[in-house]
């Protein structure tokens, strides 16, 4: 079996996504409200969002737990976008929340937390992927499925992107990159390897995880 700390797994996955040519977003469902923890360069260019690093995520989490309003927390969240009234908009809102809760795949309109005049419409394919199991007590223990929510952006209409995304070049490249992270497990530090506490304990839901041999992509029920 291959064990590592979730913090090191986060870093390896973020490094893999940074090398993707397609615009990709990564969210962590183990943190409150499933925040965005990674935005690669292509996604930054499409959305106008900036770099997301460990410190930005941790700082936003602290402000959230302190009771700060969404506009005061910093960080990025897919669930904070503005929705108009109507059944279609409500279905999209529920689809995003379901994806953040259980990784259920969906294609939705990408909504910035604060939209500005002139923002171009974008579509976002969301899908969860399980990569490991937790082996400690606490949030990651008891065999908890360790998964991430990935999003691929496109300027195609939402309905068209729903059909195209699963078999797209972007998805194929993403699947290969994440699978390679699992296969390169020897490059990940083992639990207990010497490391400064400040470097490894930033994640409030960190801990040891057992890597899968193959990715498990979440599907529609």
XYZ file of C-alpha atoms in Angstrom:
221
model
C 0.000 0.000 0.000
C 1.122 3.561 -0.618
C 0.589 6.138 2.116
C 1.163 9.886 2.081
C -0.185 12.982 3.758
C -3.154 14.652 2.115
C -1.242 17.943 2.102
C 1.439 16.397 -0.101
C -1.215 14.826 -2.338
C -2.831 18.263 -2.708
C 0.489 19.726 -3.801
C 1.156 16.960 -6.347
C -2.300 17.330 -7.900
C -2.009 21.122 -8.058
C 1.358 20.774 -9.787
C -0.190 18.407 -12.344
C -3.095 20.784 -13.010
C -0.720 23.728 -13.427
C 0.779 21.930 -16.421
C -2.577 21.472 -18.143
C -3.167 23.612 -21.233
C -6.946 23.587 -20.720
C -8.525 25.866 -18.094
C -8.962 23.820 -14.915
C -10.216 24.627 -11.410
C -9.728 22.426 -8.327
C -11.935 22.476 -5.211
C -11.527 20.722 -1.843
C -14.808 19.325 -0.439
C -13.121 18.610 2.908
C -12.813 22.334 3.628
C -15.859 24.421 4.625
C -18.040 25.296 1.623
C -15.762 23.430 -0.809
C -13.431 26.333 -1.703
C -11.363 26.644 -4.841
C -7.807 25.604 -3.964
C -6.287 25.755 -7.428
C -6.736 27.752 -10.652
C -4.267 27.019 -13.431
C -2.927 29.714 -15.739
C -5.441 29.011 -18.516
C -8.342 29.277 -16.056
C -6.937 32.484 -14.605
C -6.838 33.976 -18.090
C -10.469 32.999 -18.793
C -11.960 34.017 -15.450
C -9.841 36.908 -14.286
C -9.300 35.081 -11.001
C -5.848 35.238 -9.499
C -3.458 32.652 -8.142
C -4.764 30.534 -5.260
C -2.148 29.321 -2.794
C -2.081 27.626 0.575
C -2.008 30.894 2.486
C -4.994 32.345 0.607
C -7.102 29.244 1.291
C -6.115 29.038 4.953
C -6.734 32.751 5.543
C -10.185 32.617 3.910
C -11.051 29.565 6.033
C -10.081 31.370 9.239
C -12.243 34.373 8.328
C -15.156 32.073 7.443
C -14.967 30.304 10.810
C -14.814 33.701 12.516
C -18.206 34.595 11.012
C -17.090 36.905 8.201
C -19.539 37.646 5.401
C -18.800 36.111 1.965
C -17.514 39.428 0.620
C -15.084 39.692 3.546
C -13.569 36.189 3.458
C -11.356 36.262 0.398
C -10.717 33.128 -1.600
C -12.982 31.753 -4.306
C -16.128 29.627 -4.060
C -18.278 28.234 -6.852
C -21.410 28.431 -4.680
C -21.309 32.210 -4.203
C -22.390 33.262 -7.705
C -25.565 35.247 -8.254
C -28.612 33.437 -9.657
C -31.693 34.989 -11.224
C -35.206 33.830 -10.390
C -36.667 30.916 -12.318
C -36.636 27.133 -12.418
C -33.642 26.827 -14.740
C -31.482 29.024 -12.528
C -32.580 27.122 -9.432
C -31.654 23.814 -11.069
C -28.197 25.159 -11.841
C -27.735 26.357 -8.277
C -28.723 22.941 -6.936
C -26.435 21.190 -9.437
C -23.417 23.186 -8.239
C -24.218 22.463 -4.603
C -24.654 18.755 -5.340
C -21.311 18.688 -7.129
C -19.637 20.338 -4.138
C -21.323 17.882 -1.759
C -20.812 14.571 -3.562
C -18.993 15.207 -6.836
C -22.003 14.564 -9.051
C -21.056 15.641 -12.592
C -22.843 18.558 -14.213
C -22.413 21.342 -16.738
C -23.356 24.805 -15.487
C -22.840 28.455 -16.226
C -19.639 29.642 -14.596
C -20.481 32.373 -12.121
C -17.885 34.592 -10.581
C -18.481 35.517 -6.974
C -18.932 39.098 -8.162
C -19.803 39.548 -11.820
C -18.747 42.656 -13.706
C -20.181 44.260 -16.871
C -18.477 42.813 -19.925
C -17.699 39.411 -18.387
C -18.001 36.826 -21.145
C -20.276 33.834 -20.570
C -18.429 30.628 -19.718
C -19.517 27.062 -19.064
C -18.068 24.830 -16.362
C -17.996 21.035 -16.275
C -17.793 19.788 -12.690
C -16.987 16.232 -11.642
C -15.652 14.573 -8.507
C -12.749 12.149 -8.533
C -11.749 9.872 -5.661
C -8.014 9.271 -5.338
C -7.433 7.804 -1.857
C -8.874 6.642 1.465
C -8.311 8.206 4.869
C -6.509 6.050 7.443
C -6.593 8.241 10.572
C -9.269 9.170 13.044
C -11.127 12.415 12.426
C -12.472 13.898 9.163
C -10.158 11.755 7.019
C -10.383 8.573 9.064
C -12.505 5.474 9.008
C -11.869 4.746 5.348
C -13.312 8.085 4.205
C -13.178 8.534 0.455
C -10.655 11.272 -0.319
C -11.896 13.101 -3.363
C -11.580 16.407 -5.170
C -13.951 18.405 -7.326
C -12.445 19.386 -10.666
C -13.878 21.885 -13.108
C -13.053 22.422 -16.776
C -14.024 25.742 -18.344
C -15.212 26.356 -21.886
C -16.750 29.169 -23.905
C -19.190 26.666 -25.445
C -22.859 26.911 -24.367
C -23.764 24.967 -21.223
C -25.829 22.332 -23.054
C -23.148 21.787 -25.668
C -20.378 21.550 -23.049
C -22.404 18.957 -21.136
C -22.222 16.689 -24.194
C -18.655 17.526 -25.198
C -16.792 17.732 -21.879
C -16.774 14.043 -20.823
C -15.060 12.970 -24.061
C -13.095 16.157 -24.693
C -9.339 16.416 -25.157
C -9.249 18.498 -21.974
C -10.870 15.737 -19.923
C -8.659 13.039 -21.412
C -5.556 15.052 -20.592
C -6.792 15.740 -17.055
C -7.540 12.069 -16.413
C -4.091 11.066 -17.602
C -2.382 13.722 -15.468
C -4.198 12.700 -12.289
C -3.603 9.012 -12.924
C 0.095 9.761 -13.303
C 0.058 11.390 -9.859
C -1.113 8.090 -8.377
C 1.407 6.074 -10.363
C 4.251 8.354 -9.240
C 3.490 7.592 -5.585
C 7.159 7.006 -4.773
C 7.761 10.712 -5.378
C 5.353 11.666 -2.572
C 6.830 12.031 0.941
C 5.798 9.224 3.280
C 3.949 10.029 6.516
C 6.463 10.791 9.230
C 9.164 12.033 6.854
C 10.982 14.978 8.375
C 9.105 18.157 7.607
C 8.504 21.382 9.415
C 5.182 21.387 11.274
C 4.288 24.737 9.781
C 4.586 23.261 6.301
C 2.512 20.134 6.823
C -0.172 21.242 9.293
C -1.672 24.181 7.414
C -4.615 22.073 6.250
C -7.209 21.727 9.053
C -8.405 18.465 7.524
C -4.986 17.043 6.716
C -3.790 13.599 7.636
C -2.512 10.303 6.262
C -4.228 8.791 3.225
C -3.878 5.514 1.316
C -3.625 6.063 -2.429
C -5.787 4.138 -4.864
C -4.171 2.382 -7.785
C -6.747 3.848 -10.169
C -8.895 6.969 -10.194
C -12.607 6.636 -9.450
C -14.610 9.309 -11.265
C -17.988 10.153 -9.774
C -21.015 9.485 -11.977
C -24.666 10.373 -12.105
C -26.710 8.156 -9.717
